Amino acid sequence: MSTTAPTGAPGPEAAARPARTAGARPAGYGLIRRGRGSFLLHRRSASAVLGLLVALALICVAYLSVGDSFVSPGRVVAVVFGGGTGADQLIVGTLREPRLVLGLLVGPAFGISGALVQTVARNPLASPDIIGISQGAGVVTVGALTFGVTSYTLLPYLSILGGLTAAALVYVFAWRGGLHATRFVLIGIGFSIALKSVITLLMTKGDVLVAQQAQVWMTGSLNGRGYDEAAPMAIALAVLTPAVLWAAYAQRTVSMDDDTATALGIRLNRVRLGLVLIGVVLASVATGAAGPVDFVALMAPQIARRMTGTAQIPLLTSALTGAVVVVLGDLLAKTLFSPTELPVGVLTAAVGAPYLIWLLIRRSGAGARAAGGK
Amino acid sequence: MVDGVAGPDDRGEAAGADGAARSPGAAAAGASRLAARELTLAYDDRTVVRDLHLAIPDGRITVIVGPNACGKSTTLRALGRLLKPRSGTVLLDGEELAGVPTRRIAQSIGLLPQSPTAPEAITVADLVSRGRQPHQRWWQQWSEEDERAVTAAMERTDVTELADRSVDELSGGQRQRVWIAMALAQETDLLLLDEPTTFLDIAHQVEVLDLVRRLNHERGRTVVIVLHDLNQAARYADHLVAMKEGAVVAEGRPGDVVTADLVREVFGLEAVVIPDPVTGSPLVVPGSPYAPPATGAAGDASVPGDTTGTADTTGPAGTADTTGSRTASR
């Protein structure tokens, strides 16, 4: 011990220390170079994405095969690639495919939305259906139905408007010289309860037929929906793709505490606002298309994170997890109690509610210190 | 760490070598890239700091000390643009900090907050690499330069072996070194540290402060540290700033600034200031602790003598007597 060099003296011995051959790049990341660009790629996330894609493809084939009449996977694939018999084309292409496509759009939208909102709130409890965004979309949609708006091209846009308004209100009320993560979630929960009661009020006051229609919408269902609803969803996703790519990078930067993030040169409030905005638009569009498919946005990001083991919520993995949850959920909802069809929202809620309770129990214990906020 | 437990003899030599190496640097004093002018800081309607003037000497270690809630951390936060001044300005290279893009500030000033939190389950190398943020773009997420800076920062702080470990599972001292590594990877000329030794045991406190001093010494980085331990401040500071109730009470070389009068004025504590037996910097020894009233004056005097036991007894004993009488006269 006495031979140790004094700490205060500058030492050439530091250079003699064996260098880490792998380099200091964070473990588990690969590097992609393209010209002047360089991108970090998390290897386990990449394999998770590949795995999810394979699983999703299989689920999709199963989805198109199973139903009132079974169509063999081989024939399903033929139809998807533009062939098949007339009957198969009707069953698979016309009846089942549009609904599947909607599911494939709604799932990722909820998955990404949940990931972004949870990142900003630094809280796995935060998701658009918990903090009032889905309810905001719901109020406007049910309101529109009650007042006789039946145009399915208009409804999704009204829904986005509702979701954005609700999110703006929550954001403003949670703002006090900066966004306080915990307050954001709590105020969101308050708003979601208030908005839910407005929906109930609208449904009781409204026409019975409309109320029933609204009721089905409120549980979240892909039943009887297809390309009409999928179109605005597809447009929204296409328009938001660059934004989502940006978000995937920006997300990494806001996962630190406020002071550290600011010290690292991040314009925290702007980045957060951007992330929330993307999340809210996606959740609202998806809610407009399929109703609030409960708990998908809550569960998908956390499942995805456990798959990749990354410090932040992986966006693409979360999107694909959302797709798997929604499509698989709808497949089960269709077939489990056949011929009775359940709305997919009932199924996701059946899985999601226990998960939420587990999350609450776990967080109120040892996990509470990680709750974030100041 | 092995470094942390080096014997007192080693330390004495180190301090000697340090002092010799330091004197040429002292000639270059005077320049100041970071300064505060008429700074008033407030949280909501509670004013914490009023009309503060401060110039941080380049290439030196400046330590800000003061009692709890004196505004020292608040001042540091303002120097690092984490807190917007109510009035007055912070100047970086003559430019008003409020007008400089936060990313550009991050290329000049590194800051480690008091209790930074990392995302759950983040690895050490991943956390340290976040320090490269201000030098990256979304299309340039990793460069040779990043690689070199992160490797160097981890080596310097001795966390290379921990690279793949999760930050959650580290000890307090290790974790603090990892955070410092992150701030180092940022490769800024100025480094602000807010109570970097809080929650650490004494060995780890010394380890962290020695590390900071080595960084300052080897790279000529300007360091500002907020500390609440006056003795540590006196030991490690080139420039000491004592604050009380949101104002600077005294600043300068620790040897000139730290006196019994200052300790009384700033901390409201009766104390004896003696030369540190190891470094020669001022050492503050608090006056008589509570003792049962029955015993005589001899008992009182023996207590401060005990605290400094191993050092040469003539100096402290003499001063202790005066404190004893001063306390008695109040």
XYZ file of C-alpha atoms in Angstrom:
704
model
C 0.000 0.000 0.000
C 2.879 2.297 0.818
C 4.246 1.902 -2.715
C 1.117 3.357 -4.257
C 1.765 6.555 -6.133
C 0.351 9.599 -4.397
C -2.992 10.562 -5.826
C -2.162 14.189 -6.321
C 0.855 13.600 -8.545
C 0.409 13.383 -12.295
C 1.551 9.939 -13.333
C 2.732 8.424 -16.586
C 1.595 5.134 -15.047
C -1.941 5.895 -16.239
C -0.793 5.272 -19.804
C 0.590 1.881 -18.863
C -2.849 0.649 -17.822
C -4.196 -1.887 -20.333
C -6.528 -0.188 -22.777
C -9.979 -1.668 -23.212
C -9.715 -3.291 -26.606
C -13.400 -3.172 -27.380
C -13.362 0.586 -27.035
C -15.591 2.653 -24.819
C -18.635 2.491 -27.009
C -21.520 1.479 -24.755
C -21.768 -2.266 -24.490
C -24.298 -3.897 -26.758
C -24.252 -1.167 -29.383
C -23.106 -1.620 -32.942
C -22.041 1.233 -35.145
C -23.284 1.935 -38.626
C -21.389 4.419 -40.767
C -22.817 5.982 -43.891
C -20.645 8.708 -45.358
C -20.493 11.435 -42.747
C -23.244 9.888 -40.708
C -22.781 7.417 -37.885
C -25.568 5.656 -36.036
C -25.603 3.611 -32.897
C -27.557 0.412 -33.166
C -28.464 -1.616 -30.128
C -27.796 -5.222 -31.057
C -30.334 -6.819 -28.751
C -32.966 -4.348 -29.950
C -32.184 -5.310 -33.521
C -32.712 -8.983 -32.767
C -35.876 -8.148 -30.828
C -37.177 -6.281 -33.867
C -36.384 -9.210 -36.160
C -38.019 -11.664 -33.767
C -41.116 -9.506 -33.480
C -41.369 -9.170 -37.258
C -41.293 -12.955 -37.684
C -43.849 -13.424 -34.899
C -46.037 -10.722 -36.382
C -45.916 -12.318 -39.831
C -46.998 -15.668 -38.378
C -49.775 -14.045 -36.371
C -50.969 -12.231 -39.483
C -51.188 -15.452 -41.475
C -53.056 -17.086 -38.595
C -55.332 -14.054 -38.394
C -56.240 -14.347 -42.051
C -56.673 -18.133 -41.881
C -58.855 -18.510 -38.825
C -62.488 -17.502 -38.697
C -65.948 -18.778 -39.570
C -64.400 -20.657 -42.431
C -60.811 -21.824 -42.296
C -58.516 -20.832 -45.138
C -55.220 -22.716 -45.182
C -52.073 -20.597 -44.675
C -50.875 -21.503 -48.159
C -53.985 -20.064 -49.731
C -53.784 -17.021 -47.480
C -50.289 -16.249 -48.709
C -51.467 -16.658 -52.296
C -54.236 -14.104 -51.760
C -51.910 -11.630 -50.056
C -49.631 -11.763 -53.072
C -52.485 -11.159 -55.466
C -53.570 -14.687 -56.392
C -56.031 -17.205 -54.980
C -59.545 -18.273 -55.865
C -62.477 -15.887 -55.951
C -63.906 -17.259 -52.718
C -60.589 -16.976 -50.935
C -60.167 -13.453 -52.210
C -63.561 -12.536 -50.778
C -62.980 -14.084 -47.354
C -59.336 -13.197 -46.903
C -58.873 -10.137 -49.066
C -62.177 -8.353 -48.633
C -63.435 -9.460 -45.236
C -60.374 -10.110 -43.101
C -57.534 -8.136 -44.591
C -58.851 -4.574 -44.064
C -59.440 -5.264 -40.407
C -55.949 -6.739 -40.084
C -54.407 -3.724 -41.790
C -56.204 -1.445 -39.346
C -54.857 -3.507 -36.471
C -51.359 -3.305 -37.922
C -51.594 0.480 -37.961
C -53.373 1.024 -34.659
C -51.044 -1.232 -32.663
C -47.789 0.552 -33.523
C -49.447 3.940 -33.065
C -50.426 3.028 -29.506
C -47.047 1.420 -28.895
C -45.063 4.472 -29.978
C -47.434 6.855 -28.257
C -47.123 5.001 -24.951
C -43.343 4.878 -25.266
C -43.095 8.629 -25.828
C -45.500 9.641 -23.077
C -43.812 7.276 -20.612
C -40.421 8.671 -21.538
C -41.480 12.246 -20.941
C -43.319 11.416 -17.722
C -40.477 9.090 -16.651
C -43.172 6.851 -15.351
C -44.380 3.477 -16.645
C -47.871 4.392 -15.420
C -48.186 7.178 -17.914
C -49.895 6.273 -21.120
C -52.346 8.120 -23.318
C -55.297 6.100 -22.035
C -54.383 6.810 -18.411
C -53.633 10.532 -18.655
C -56.806 11.548 -20.453
C -55.748 11.750 -24.095
C -57.923 8.834 -25.208
C -60.766 10.234 -23.124
C -60.369 13.629 -24.764
C -60.616 11.986 -28.146
C -63.584 10.038 -26.804
C -65.530 13.087 -25.641
C -65.281 14.732 -29.027
C -66.082 11.571 -30.945
C -69.066 10.623 -28.807
C -70.180 14.247 -28.855
C -70.018 14.267 -32.625
C -71.967 11.015 -32.855
C -74.596 12.384 -30.480
C -74.976 15.498 -32.533
C -75.468 13.481 -35.674
C -72.047 13.525 -37.306
C -71.817 10.203 -39.048
C -69.124 10.946 -41.609
C -66.344 8.487 -40.970
C -63.876 10.695 -42.791
C -64.499 13.528 -40.361
C -64.464 11.547 -37.111
C -60.738 10.763 -36.987
C -59.865 14.436 -37.328
C -62.320 15.398 -34.605
C -60.750 12.695 -32.481
C -57.270 14.141 -32.997
C -58.616 17.540 -32.027
C -60.104 16.116 -28.834
C -56.926 14.269 -27.902
C -54.741 17.301 -28.513
C -57.029 19.577 -26.520
C -57.044 17.200 -23.563
C -53.259 16.841 -23.732
C -52.794 20.602 -23.938
C -54.961 21.092 -20.852
C -53.066 18.461 -18.885
C -49.764 19.956 -20.002
C -50.754 23.484 -19.037
C -52.034 22.452 -15.623
C -48.931 20.375 -14.933
C -46.638 23.244 -15.940
C -44.963 25.277 -13.256
C -41.863 26.862 -14.750
C -41.138 23.436 -16.180
C -42.844 20.119 -16.582
C -43.127 18.170 -13.357
C -43.307 14.498 -14.241
C -45.388 13.241 -11.330
C -47.806 16.152 -11.475
C -48.197 15.494 -15.195
C -49.398 11.953 -14.513
C -51.642 12.837 -11.563
C -53.338 15.731 -13.340
C -53.732 13.490 -16.373
C -55.506 10.866 -14.283
C -57.788 13.563 -12.903
C -58.643 14.770 -16.388
C -59.267 11.263 -17.658
C -61.817 10.666 -14.898
C -63.543 13.991 -15.533
C -63.663 13.388 -19.275
C -65.009 9.880 -18.795
C -67.955 11.302 -16.875
C -68.589 13.724 -19.726
C -68.682 10.765 -22.122
C -71.175 8.989 -19.855
C -73.292 12.127 -19.723
C -73.292 12.437 -23.496
C -74.284 8.810 -23.885
C -77.159 9.022 -21.402
C -78.485 12.179 -22.990
C -78.053 10.924 -26.523
C -80.211 8.735 -28.700
C -80.237 5.062 -27.692
C -78.947 3.928 -31.052
C -76.129 6.450 -30.991
C -75.336 5.507 -27.411
C -74.989 1.900 -28.435
C -72.735 2.864 -31.307
C -70.682 5.019 -28.974
C -70.544 2.202 -26.433
C -68.981 -0.126 -28.973
C -66.558 2.582 -29.995
C -65.635 3.234 -26.383
C -64.497 -0.328 -25.730
C -62.153 -0.230 -28.679
C -62.904 -2.599 -31.480
C -61.707 -3.435 -34.942
C -65.006 -5.135 -35.731
C -66.713 -3.765 -38.840
C -63.888 -1.371 -39.527
C -61.352 -1.379 -42.274
C -59.802 0.769 -44.928
C -62.015 3.816 -44.234
C -60.511 4.067 -40.769
C -57.114 2.786 -41.824
C -56.595 5.519 -44.421
C -56.206 8.500 -42.050
C -54.112 6.288 -39.791
C -51.777 5.421 -42.634
C -51.487 9.066 -43.617
C -50.736 10.105 -40.048
C -48.091 7.425 -39.643
C -46.482 8.303 -42.962
C -46.396 12.007 -42.158
C -45.058 11.359 -38.674
C -42.346 8.896 -39.681
C -39.551 11.511 -39.796
C -40.783 12.872 -36.488
C -40.746 9.394 -34.990
C -37.180 8.852 -36.230
C -36.187 12.076 -34.550
C -38.035 10.996 -31.414
C -36.128 7.725 -31.298
C -32.926 9.718 -31.014
C -34.230 12.521 -28.792
C -35.723 10.021 -26.385
C -32.248 8.923 -25.373
C -31.437 12.429 -24.274
C -34.417 13.115 -22.037
C -34.072 9.967 -19.976
C -31.674 11.695 -17.554
C -32.858 13.979 -14.760
C -33.704 17.563 -15.724
C -30.505 19.184 -14.498
C -28.195 16.645 -16.080
C -30.047 16.765 -19.383
C -29.886 20.563 -19.449
C -26.211 20.483 -18.519
C -25.657 18.228 -21.516
C -27.058 20.918 -23.767
C -30.544 19.569 -24.336
C -33.412 21.998 -24.787
C -35.462 19.905 -22.460
C -38.812 21.635 -22.635
C -38.811 21.781 -26.409
C -37.766 18.173 -26.827
C -40.382 17.037 -24.341
C -43.095 19.058 -25.985
C -42.118 17.559 -29.334
C -42.213 14.032 -27.966
C -45.553 14.517 -26.223
C -47.021 16.094 -29.334
C -46.060 13.148 -31.532
C -47.351 10.734 -28.902
C -50.642 12.563 -28.535
C -51.301 12.796 -32.267
C -50.600 9.089 -32.723
C -52.778 8.082 -29.791
C -55.592 10.352 -30.911
C -55.558 9.108 -34.495
C -55.513 5.509 -33.327
C -58.301 6.185 -30.851
C -60.307 7.826 -33.587
C -59.872 4.786 -35.786
C -60.442 1.949 -33.361
C -61.588 3.515 -30.125
C -59.463 3.451 -27.002
C -57.981 -0.056 -27.136
C -57.195 -0.026 -23.449
C -53.774 -0.693 -21.977
C -51.929 -1.362 -25.255
C -50.053 1.900 -24.946
C -49.412 1.118 -21.287
C -48.099 -2.401 -21.728
C -46.288 -2.429 -25.056
C -43.417 -0.073 -24.111
C -42.647 -1.937 -20.903
C -42.765 -5.348 -22.578
C -40.483 -3.977 -25.276
C -38.055 -2.585 -22.754
C -37.785 -5.914 -21.003
C -37.045 -7.549 -24.330
C -34.218 -5.210 -25.269
C -32.819 -4.413 -21.833
C -32.057 -0.834 -22.902
C -31.936 2.128 -20.560
C -34.606 3.956 -22.535
C -37.805 2.592 -24.009
C -37.036 1.252 -27.487
C -39.371 2.924 -29.943
C -39.412 0.492 -32.857
C -39.617 -2.551 -30.587
C -42.451 -0.852 -28.753
C -44.273 -0.177 -32.026
C -44.004 -3.807 -33.115
C -45.009 -5.041 -29.669
C -48.085 -2.848 -29.960
C -48.886 -4.428 -33.314
C -48.477 -7.937 -31.919
C -50.659 -7.155 -28.888
C -53.465 -5.634 -30.969
C -53.493 -8.191 -33.787
C -53.082 -11.186 -31.497
C -55.655 -9.674 -29.150
C -58.139 -9.216 -31.965
C -57.497 -12.728 -33.245
C -58.287 -14.122 -29.800
C -61.230 -11.764 -29.350
C -62.663 -13.045 -32.636
C -62.178 -16.742 -32.011
C -62.116 -17.367 -28.271
C -65.889 -17.248 -27.731
C -66.863 -17.834 -31.341
C -69.468 -17.210 -32.655
C -69.674 -14.338 -30.145
C -67.081 -11.701 -30.946
C -65.528 -9.619 -28.229
C -64.183 -6.137 -28.855
C -60.394 -6.313 -28.762
C -60.399 -3.639 -26.047
C -62.072 -6.055 -23.640
C -59.298 -8.554 -24.164
C -56.449 -6.086 -23.810
C -58.119 -4.715 -20.682
C -58.388 -8.224 -19.252
C -54.636 -8.567 -19.573
C -53.764 -4.925 -18.948
C -55.732 -4.265 -15.757
C -53.909 -6.903 -13.691
C -50.653 -5.618 -15.122
C -51.531 -2.078 -14.024
C -52.324 -3.302 -10.513
C -49.037 -5.199 -10.384
C -47.225 -2.086 -11.548
C -48.854 0.003 -8.817
C -48.026 -2.510 -6.100
C -44.438 -2.789 -7.251
C -43.928 0.953 -7.507
C -45.429 1.791 -4.162
C -42.742 -0.464 -2.684
C -39.066 -0.479 -3.494
C -39.481 0.962 -6.961
C -40.894 4.249 -5.682
C -37.527 5.972 -5.499
C -37.209 5.702 -9.268
C -40.491 7.550 -9.751
C -38.683 10.568 -11.156
C -39.570 14.214 -10.758
C -38.197 16.415 -8.039
C -9.648 2.499 -3.681
C -6.002 1.984 -2.992
C -5.324 5.621 -3.730
C -7.785 6.702 -1.094
C -5.934 5.008 1.743
C -2.427 6.190 0.992
C -0.562 6.883 4.220
C -0.151 10.371 5.650
C 3.524 10.387 4.692
C 2.726 9.882 1.010
C 0.191 12.597 1.222
C 2.670 15.016 2.678
C 5.038 14.453 -0.224
C 2.237 14.799 -2.723
C 1.208 18.091 -1.243
C 4.781 19.318 -1.373
C 5.213 18.383 -5.025
C 1.844 19.933 -5.738
C 2.712 23.218 -4.188
C 5.939 23.469 -6.190
C 4.218 22.678 -9.480
C 1.464 25.117 -8.738
C 3.426 28.280 -8.267
C 4.190 28.986 -11.950
C 0.494 28.622 -12.717
C -0.312 31.234 -10.132
C 1.420 33.864 -12.224
C -1.186 33.457 -14.957
C -4.021 34.355 -12.573
C -6.490 37.114 -13.251
C -8.255 35.855 -16.381
C -11.816 34.739 -15.926
C -14.033 33.150 -18.553
C -16.990 32.699 -16.249
C -18.315 35.532 -14.145
C -21.484 36.721 -12.462
C -22.568 40.361 -12.416
C -25.166 41.748 -10.035
C -26.746 38.347 -9.915
C -30.077 38.061 -8.129
C -31.567 34.592 -7.917
C -34.958 33.590 -6.629
C -37.289 30.626 -6.421
C -40.846 31.865 -6.935
C -40.920 34.914 -4.657
C -38.158 33.844 -2.293
C -34.933 35.666 -3.102
C -31.976 33.415 -2.396
C -29.048 35.371 -3.796
C -28.868 39.154 -4.061
C -26.529 41.302 -6.175
C -23.763 38.752 -6.358
C -20.471 39.515 -8.087
C -18.202 36.613 -8.778
C -15.296 35.958 -11.126
C -14.140 32.380 -11.473
C -10.351 32.339 -11.956
C -9.321 30.282 -14.996
C -7.385 27.085 -14.532
C -7.994 27.049 -10.777
C -10.175 25.196 -8.343
C -12.728 27.509 -6.861
C -14.665 26.179 -3.902
C -17.849 27.827 -2.717
C -18.642 27.194 0.942
C -21.263 28.384 3.341
C -23.915 27.182 5.754
C -27.043 25.380 4.584
C -29.374 27.519 2.475
C -26.794 30.260 1.924
C -27.399 30.101 -1.819
C -24.168 28.355 -2.805
C -25.819 25.599 -4.813
C -28.243 28.107 -6.278
C -25.318 30.212 -7.431
C -23.675 27.196 -9.025
C -26.917 26.332 -10.800
C -27.067 29.846 -12.195
C -23.426 29.673 -13.326
C -24.388 26.532 -15.199
C -27.600 28.090 -16.656
C -29.827 25.612 -14.805
C -31.483 28.563 -13.096
C -32.452 31.748 -14.881
C -31.356 34.850 -12.976
C -34.136 37.084 -11.666
C -31.844 39.951 -12.582
C -28.190 40.440 -13.403
C -26.169 38.225 -15.708
C -23.788 35.342 -15.916
C -21.079 35.937 -18.497
C -19.263 33.203 -20.377
C -16.358 34.611 -22.393
C -18.031 37.992 -22.128
C -21.298 36.746 -23.592
C -24.482 36.743 -21.605
C -25.262 33.120 -20.776
C -28.981 33.570 -21.372
C -28.295 34.435 -25.014
C -26.032 31.472 -25.753
C -27.634 28.289 -27.130
C -27.677 25.673 -24.385
C -25.813 23.217 -26.590
C -22.940 25.636 -27.084
C -22.785 26.244 -23.342
C -22.558 22.489 -22.906
C -19.437 22.488 -25.062
C -17.757 24.882 -22.615
C -19.302 24.119 -19.249
C -19.778 20.680 -17.755
C -21.989 20.432 -14.706
C -22.713 17.669 -12.275
C -25.872 18.301 -10.238
C -26.175 17.354 -6.601
C -28.141 14.148 -7.040
C -28.169 13.150 -10.678
C -30.403 10.233 -11.610
C -29.737 7.759 -14.363
C -32.306 5.746 -16.250
C -32.905 2.376 -14.646
C -30.464 -0.363 -15.600
C -28.161 1.851 -17.660
C -24.607 0.529 -17.981
C -21.572 2.513 -16.899
C -20.185 2.914 -20.426
C -23.596 3.947 -21.717
C -23.942 6.610 -19.019
C -20.425 7.950 -19.552
C -21.026 8.109 -23.299
C -24.040 10.384 -22.688
C -21.494 13.033 -21.797
C -20.732 13.279 -25.516
C -24.231 14.565 -26.199
C -23.254 18.187 -26.931
C -20.760 17.004 -29.535
C -23.190 14.751 -31.369
C -25.980 15.104 -33.902
C -28.726 12.677 -34.638
C -26.964 11.709 -37.839
C -23.578 11.614 -36.109
C -24.200 9.517 -33.076
C -20.682 8.212 -32.551
C -17.275 9.375 -33.773
C -13.629 8.455 -33.202
C -13.487 11.548 -31.058
C -16.348 10.289 -28.891
C -14.643 6.952 -28.523
C -11.380 8.565 -27.466
C -13.013 10.990 -25.017
C -15.104 8.304 -23.320
C -12.181 5.882 -23.058
C -9.999 8.612 -21.576
C -12.676 9.758 -19.125
C -13.249 6.235 -17.883
C -9.551 5.560 -17.476
C -9.004 8.805 -15.652
C -11.721 8.058 -13.138
C -10.742 4.409 -12.870
C -14.112 3.021 -13.947
C -12.927 1.175 -17.068
C -13.319 -2.184 -15.343
C -16.919 -1.311 -14.485
C -17.837 -0.460 -18.095
C -20.435 -3.165 -18.605
C -21.869 -3.097 -15.085
C -25.232 -1.565 -14.336
C -24.972 1.793 -12.554
C -27.665 0.676 -10.073
C -25.448 -1.988 -8.578
C -22.398 0.199 -7.888
C -21.327 1.544 -4.519
C -21.777 5.239 -3.773
C -18.129 6.053 -4.444
C -18.046 4.122 -7.689
C -21.269 5.741 -8.858
C -19.946 9.207 -8.139
C -16.815 8.463 -10.156
C -18.985 7.274 -13.030
C -20.931 10.539 -12.961
C -17.708 12.502 -12.908
C -16.514 10.418 -15.850
C -19.653 11.440 -17.714
C -18.961 15.103 -17.031
C -15.331 14.600 -18.107
C -16.317 12.918 -21.356
C -18.039 16.173 -22.181
C -14.482 17.616 -22.408
C -15.287 21.114 -21.280
C -12.790 23.665 -20.038
C -15.036 24.498 -17.134
C -16.418 21.950 -14.726
C -19.017 22.727 -12.072
C -19.639 20.192 -9.309
C -22.474 20.543 -6.818
C -21.517 18.867 -3.542
C -19.826 15.903 -5.203
C -18.923 14.365 -1.849
C -22.372 14.252 -0.273
C -23.440 10.733 0.718
C -19.858 9.454 0.498
C -17.780 8.170 3.387
C -14.570 10.010 4.184
C -12.279 7.797 2.108
C -14.473 8.243 -0.949
C -14.766 11.973 -0.310
C -10.996 12.273 -0.387
C -10.815 10.076 -3.441
C -13.273 12.236 -5.382
C -11.629 15.507 -4.383
C -8.167 14.180 -5.207
C -9.465 13.142 -8.588
C -10.828 16.624 -9.194
C -7.541 18.150 -8.186
C -5.610 15.857 -10.484
C -7.875 16.825 -13.382
C -7.351 20.454 -12.685
C -3.636 19.920 -12.404
C -3.082 17.787 -15.497
C -5.409 19.555 -17.893
C -5.582 23.014 -16.428
C -9.351 22.783 -16.249
C -11.251 25.389 -14.345
C -13.262 23.732 -11.605
C -15.969 25.163 -9.373
C -17.096 22.986 -6.486
C -19.765 23.595 -3.911
C -18.852 21.991 -0.601
C -20.220 22.309 2.880
C -17.140 20.970 4.633
C -14.966 23.975 5.357
C -11.849 21.912 5.966
C -12.135 20.105 2.681
C -12.729 23.445 1.008
C -9.611 24.943 2.567
C -7.604 21.889 1.610
C -8.588 21.663 -2.041
C -9.378 25.213 -3.070
C -7.035 27.562 -4.891
C -9.708 30.166 -4.554
C -12.228 30.037 -1.758
C -15.577 31.810 -1.805
C -17.464 31.998 1.475
C -21.157 32.779 1.187
C -23.771 33.691 3.742
C -27.408 34.591 3.213
C -27.007 34.930 -0.536
C -23.960 37.151 -0.514
C -20.210 36.639 -0.758
C -18.667 37.323 2.641
C -15.054 36.692 1.716
C -13.026 35.269 -1.132
C -9.401 34.597 -1.865
C -6.702 32.082 -1.025
C -7.848 29.731 1.743
C -4.836 30.723 3.848
C -5.948 34.349 3.762
C -9.669 33.801 4.007
C -10.206 31.108 6.595
C -9.877 32.643 10.036
C -11.693 32.154 13.310
C -13.506 35.446 12.660
C -14.749 34.243 9.279
C -15.960 30.941 10.689
C -17.842 32.832 13.381
C -19.311 35.286 10.906
C -20.310 32.759 8.243
C -21.214 29.678 10.243
C -21.889 31.280 13.625
C -19.437 28.845 15.165
C -16.671 29.443 17.652
C -13.621 27.664 16.320
C -9.882 27.507 16.315
C -8.010 27.728 13.053
C -4.689 25.917 12.995
C -2.377 24.934 10.152
C -3.320 21.554 8.693
C -0.525 19.224 9.875
C -0.387 17.607 6.416
C -0.897 20.395 3.910
C -0.382 23.527 5.927
C -3.731 24.877 4.763
C -6.043 26.265 7.432
C -7.774 23.645 9.535
C -10.896 24.578 11.413
C -11.352 22.922 14.769
C -14.704 23.690 16.384
C -14.554 25.110 19.900
C -15.382 23.237 23.087
C -18.070 20.630 22.710
C -20.708 20.258 25.357
C -19.276 18.904 28.579
C -20.989 18.287 31.893
C -20.673 21.537 33.914
C -19.277 19.880 37.094
C -15.676 19.543 35.843
C -13.201 22.422 36.009
C -11.520 24.569 33.351
C -8.746 22.003 32.880
C -11.250 19.490 31.541
C -12.563 21.999 28.996
C -9.165 22.818 27.611
C -8.173 19.211 27.179
C -10.910 18.492 24.666
C -9.733 20.581 21.719
C -6.234 19.368 22.490
C -7.437 15.796 22.007
C -8.952 16.491 18.600
C -5.648 17.580 17.160
C -3.747 14.948 19.161
C -1.223 13.679 16.633
C -0.133 17.097 15.343
C 2.500 19.183 17.086
C 0.842 20.247 20.283
C 2.267 23.702 20.861
C 0.320 25.620 18.214
C -3.166 24.247 18.762
C -2.833 24.189 22.532
C -1.985 27.871 22.568
C -4.925 28.849 20.414
C -7.241 26.537 22.253
C -6.614 28.484 25.431
C -7.643 31.753 23.833
C -10.814 30.202 22.467
C -11.525 28.765 25.849
C -11.297 32.191 27.435
C -13.302 33.784 24.630
C -16.088 31.274 25.042
C -16.005 31.810 28.746
C -16.216 35.581 28.422
C -19.407 35.509 26.334
